Amino acid sequence: VLHGDVSPLNVLHTADGPVLIDIDFVARGPREYDLFSAARRHITGEIDDAAYLGFCRAYGTDVRGWDGFTVLDRIGRLGGVAFRLWDDRRHGRPLDWLADAVTEWRTPL
């Protein structure tokens, strides 16, 4: 079972230890999904070093050094583009950023 939306905002700190909340994306799947999400949020500064390393200890590995991390990062960023496109369309915001985003996806790794 994986959480599906690893973020410091989805953790309550209790006397018995941390408790994950906001479980609307919980699913069965490889734990690497949560590990990768946490690593991306650590790289962007959303998760600090101590929290990220604690997460890695709990899950048993740190994925930042994986050979396929670059490919997974690109996939994760593409998901971000899809969400931003949906959100901007929903709120009537301009899509003036989209051409630059599409150019990135035409560039091989």
mmCIF file of C-alpha atoms in Angstrom:
data_model
loop_
_atom_site.group_PDB
_atom_site.id
_atom_site.type_symbol
_atom_site.label_atom_id
_atom_site.label_comp_id
_atom_site.label_asym_id
_atom_site.label_seq_id
_atom_site.Cartn_x
_atom_site.Cartn_y
_atom_site.Cartn_z
ATOM 1 C CA VAL A 1 0.000 0.000 0.000
ATOM 2 C CA LEU A 2 1.305 3.435 -0.872
ATOM 3 C CA HIS A 3 0.130 6.887 0.148
ATOM 4 C CA GLY A 4 0.242 8.424 -3.316
ATOM 5 C CA ASP A 5 0.714 12.051 -2.246
ATOM 6 C CA VAL A 6 3.755 12.297 -0.004
ATOM 7 C CA SER A 7 4.020 15.807 1.426
ATOM 8 C CA PRO A 8 4.820 17.357 4.811
ATOM 9 C CA LEU A 9 1.283 18.770 4.738
ATOM 10 C CA ASN A 10 -0.054 15.206 4.797
ATOM 11 C CA VAL A 11 1.606 14.222 8.077
ATOM 12 C CA LEU A 12 0.210 14.772 11.560
ATOM 13 C CA HIS A 13 2.782 14.617 14.330
ATOM 14 C CA THR A 14 1.343 12.785 17.348
ATOM 15 C CA ALA A 15 2.740 11.503 20.650
ATOM 16 C CA ASP A 16 2.777 8.018 19.080
ATOM 17 C CA GLY A 17 4.676 9.204 16.008
ATOM 18 C CA PRO A 18 3.751 10.530 12.578
ATOM 19 C CA VAL A 19 0.387 9.680 11.035
ATOM 20 C CA LEU A 20 -0.293 10.024 7.322
ATOM 21 C CA ILE A 21 -3.496 11.863 6.423
ATOM 22 C CA ASP A 22 -5.147 12.935 3.157
ATOM 23 C CA ILE A 23 -5.389 9.399 1.916
ATOM 24 C CA ASP A 24 -7.525 9.976 -1.187
ATOM 25 C CA PHE A 25 -4.687 8.711 -3.419
ATOM 26 C CA VAL A 26 -3.903 5.562 -1.383
ATOM 27 C CA ALA A 27 -3.504 2.568 -3.653
ATOM 28 C CA ARG A 28 -1.720 -0.704 -4.066
ATOM 29 C CA GLY A 29 1.491 -0.309 -5.973
ATOM 30 C CA PRO A 30 5.249 -0.291 -5.733
ATOM 31 C CA ARG A 31 6.596 1.692 -2.787
ATOM 32 C CA GLU A 32 8.983 3.351 -5.217
ATOM 33 C CA TYR A 33 6.071 5.609 -6.230
ATOM 34 C CA ASP A 34 6.063 7.220 -2.771
ATOM 35 C CA LEU A 35 9.857 7.188 -2.612
ATOM 36 C CA PHE A 36 10.135 8.983 -5.921
ATOM 37 C CA SER A 37 7.494 11.555 -4.946
ATOM 38 C CA ALA A 38 9.330 12.285 -1.695
ATOM 39 C CA ALA A 39 12.670 12.592 -3.516
ATOM 40 C CA ARG A 40 11.244 15.098 -6.012
ATOM 41 C CA ARG A 41 9.769 17.165 -3.184
ATOM 42 C CA HIS A 42 13.080 17.035 -1.335
ATOM 43 C CA ILE A 43 14.979 18.255 -4.403
ATOM 44 C CA THR A 44 12.592 21.206 -4.790
ATOM 45 C CA GLY A 45 12.937 22.115 -1.097
ATOM 46 C CA GLU A 46 9.413 21.175 -0.008
ATOM 47 C CA ILE A 47 10.788 18.431 2.250
ATOM 48 C CA ASP A 48 13.856 19.262 4.361
ATOM 49 C CA ASP A 49 16.883 16.979 4.708
ATOM 50 C CA ALA A 50 15.916 15.534 8.104
ATOM 51 C CA ALA A 51 12.352 14.721 7.067
ATOM 52 C CA TYR A 52 13.479 13.218 3.775
ATOM 53 C CA LEU A 53 16.148 11.031 5.374
ATOM 54 C CA GLY A 54 13.617 9.872 7.989
ATOM 55 C CA PHE A 55 11.252 8.955 5.185
ATOM 56 C CA CYS A 56 14.038 6.992 3.455
ATOM 57 C CA ARG A 57 14.821 5.113 6.675
ATOM 58 C CA ALA A 58 11.144 4.218 7.118
ATOM 59 C CA TYR A 59 10.828 2.994 3.523
ATOM 60 C CA GLY A 60 14.278 1.405 3.457
ATOM 61 C CA THR A 61 15.953 3.202 0.555
ATOM 62 C CA ASP A 62 16.864 6.529 -1.066
ATOM 63 C CA VAL A 63 15.987 6.635 -4.770
ATOM 64 C CA ARG A 64 17.914 9.797 -5.700
ATOM 65 C CA GLY A 65 20.883 7.750 -6.923
ATOM 66 C CA TRP A 66 18.888 5.308 -9.044
ATOM 67 C CA ASP A 67 19.918 4.993 -12.682
ATOM 68 C CA GLY A 68 16.357 5.627 -13.854
ATOM 69 C CA PHE A 69 15.746 8.654 -11.641
ATOM 70 C CA THR A 70 16.153 11.116 -14.538
ATOM 71 C CA VAL A 71 13.494 9.341 -16.573
ATOM 72 C CA LEU A 72 11.129 9.139 -13.593
ATOM 73 C CA ASP A 73 11.708 12.831 -12.889
ATOM 74 C CA ARG A 74 10.727 13.732 -16.449
ATOM 75 C CA ILE A 75 7.575 11.623 -16.124
ATOM 76 C CA GLY A 76 6.744 13.355 -12.851
ATOM 77 C CA ARG A 77 7.253 16.789 -14.404
ATOM 78 C CA LEU A 78 5.017 15.818 -17.321
ATOM 79 C CA GLY A 79 2.303 15.018 -14.792
ATOM 80 C CA GLY A 80 2.813 18.513 -13.405
ATOM 81 C CA VAL A 81 2.358 20.018 -16.884
ATOM 82 C CA ALA A 82 -0.853 18.039 -17.364
ATOM 83 C CA PHE A 83 -2.190 19.230 -14.003
ATOM 84 C CA ARG A 84 -1.257 22.849 -14.696
ATOM 85 C CA LEU A 85 -2.918 22.679 -18.113
ATOM 86 C CA TRP A 86 -6.114 21.308 -16.591
ATOM 87 C CA ASP A 87 -6.057 23.842 -13.731
ATOM 88 C CA ASP A 88 -5.345 26.848 -15.964
ATOM 89 C CA ARG A 89 -8.114 25.855 -18.374
ATOM 90 C CA ARG A 90 -10.525 25.334 -15.486
ATOM 91 C CA HIS A 91 -9.756 28.807 -14.073
ATOM 92 C CA GLY A 92 -9.626 30.582 -17.435
ATOM 93 C CA ARG A 93 -5.934 31.471 -17.131
ATOM 94 C CA PRO A 94 -3.799 31.989 -20.242
ATOM 95 C CA LEU A 95 -1.706 29.115 -21.552
ATOM 96 C CA ASP A 96 1.197 31.331 -22.611
ATOM 97 C CA TRP A 97 3.631 28.996 -20.819
ATOM 98 C CA LEU A 98 2.523 25.874 -22.724
ATOM 99 C CA ALA A 99 4.699 26.312 -25.837
ATOM 100 C CA ASP A 100 7.866 26.349 -23.719
ATOM 101 C CA ALA A 101 6.689 23.298 -21.790
ATOM 102 C CA VAL A 102 6.003 21.377 -25.017
ATOM 103 C CA THR A 103 9.482 22.256 -26.319
ATOM 104 C CA GLU A 104 11.037 20.516 -23.327
ATOM 105 C CA TRP A 105 9.184 17.295 -24.156
ATOM 106 C CA ARG A 106 10.528 17.349 -27.708
ATOM 107 C CA THR A 107 14.065 17.324 -26.313
ATOM 108 C CA PRO A 108 15.518 13.821 -25.773
ATOM 109 C CA LEU A 109 17.077 12.965 -22.428
#
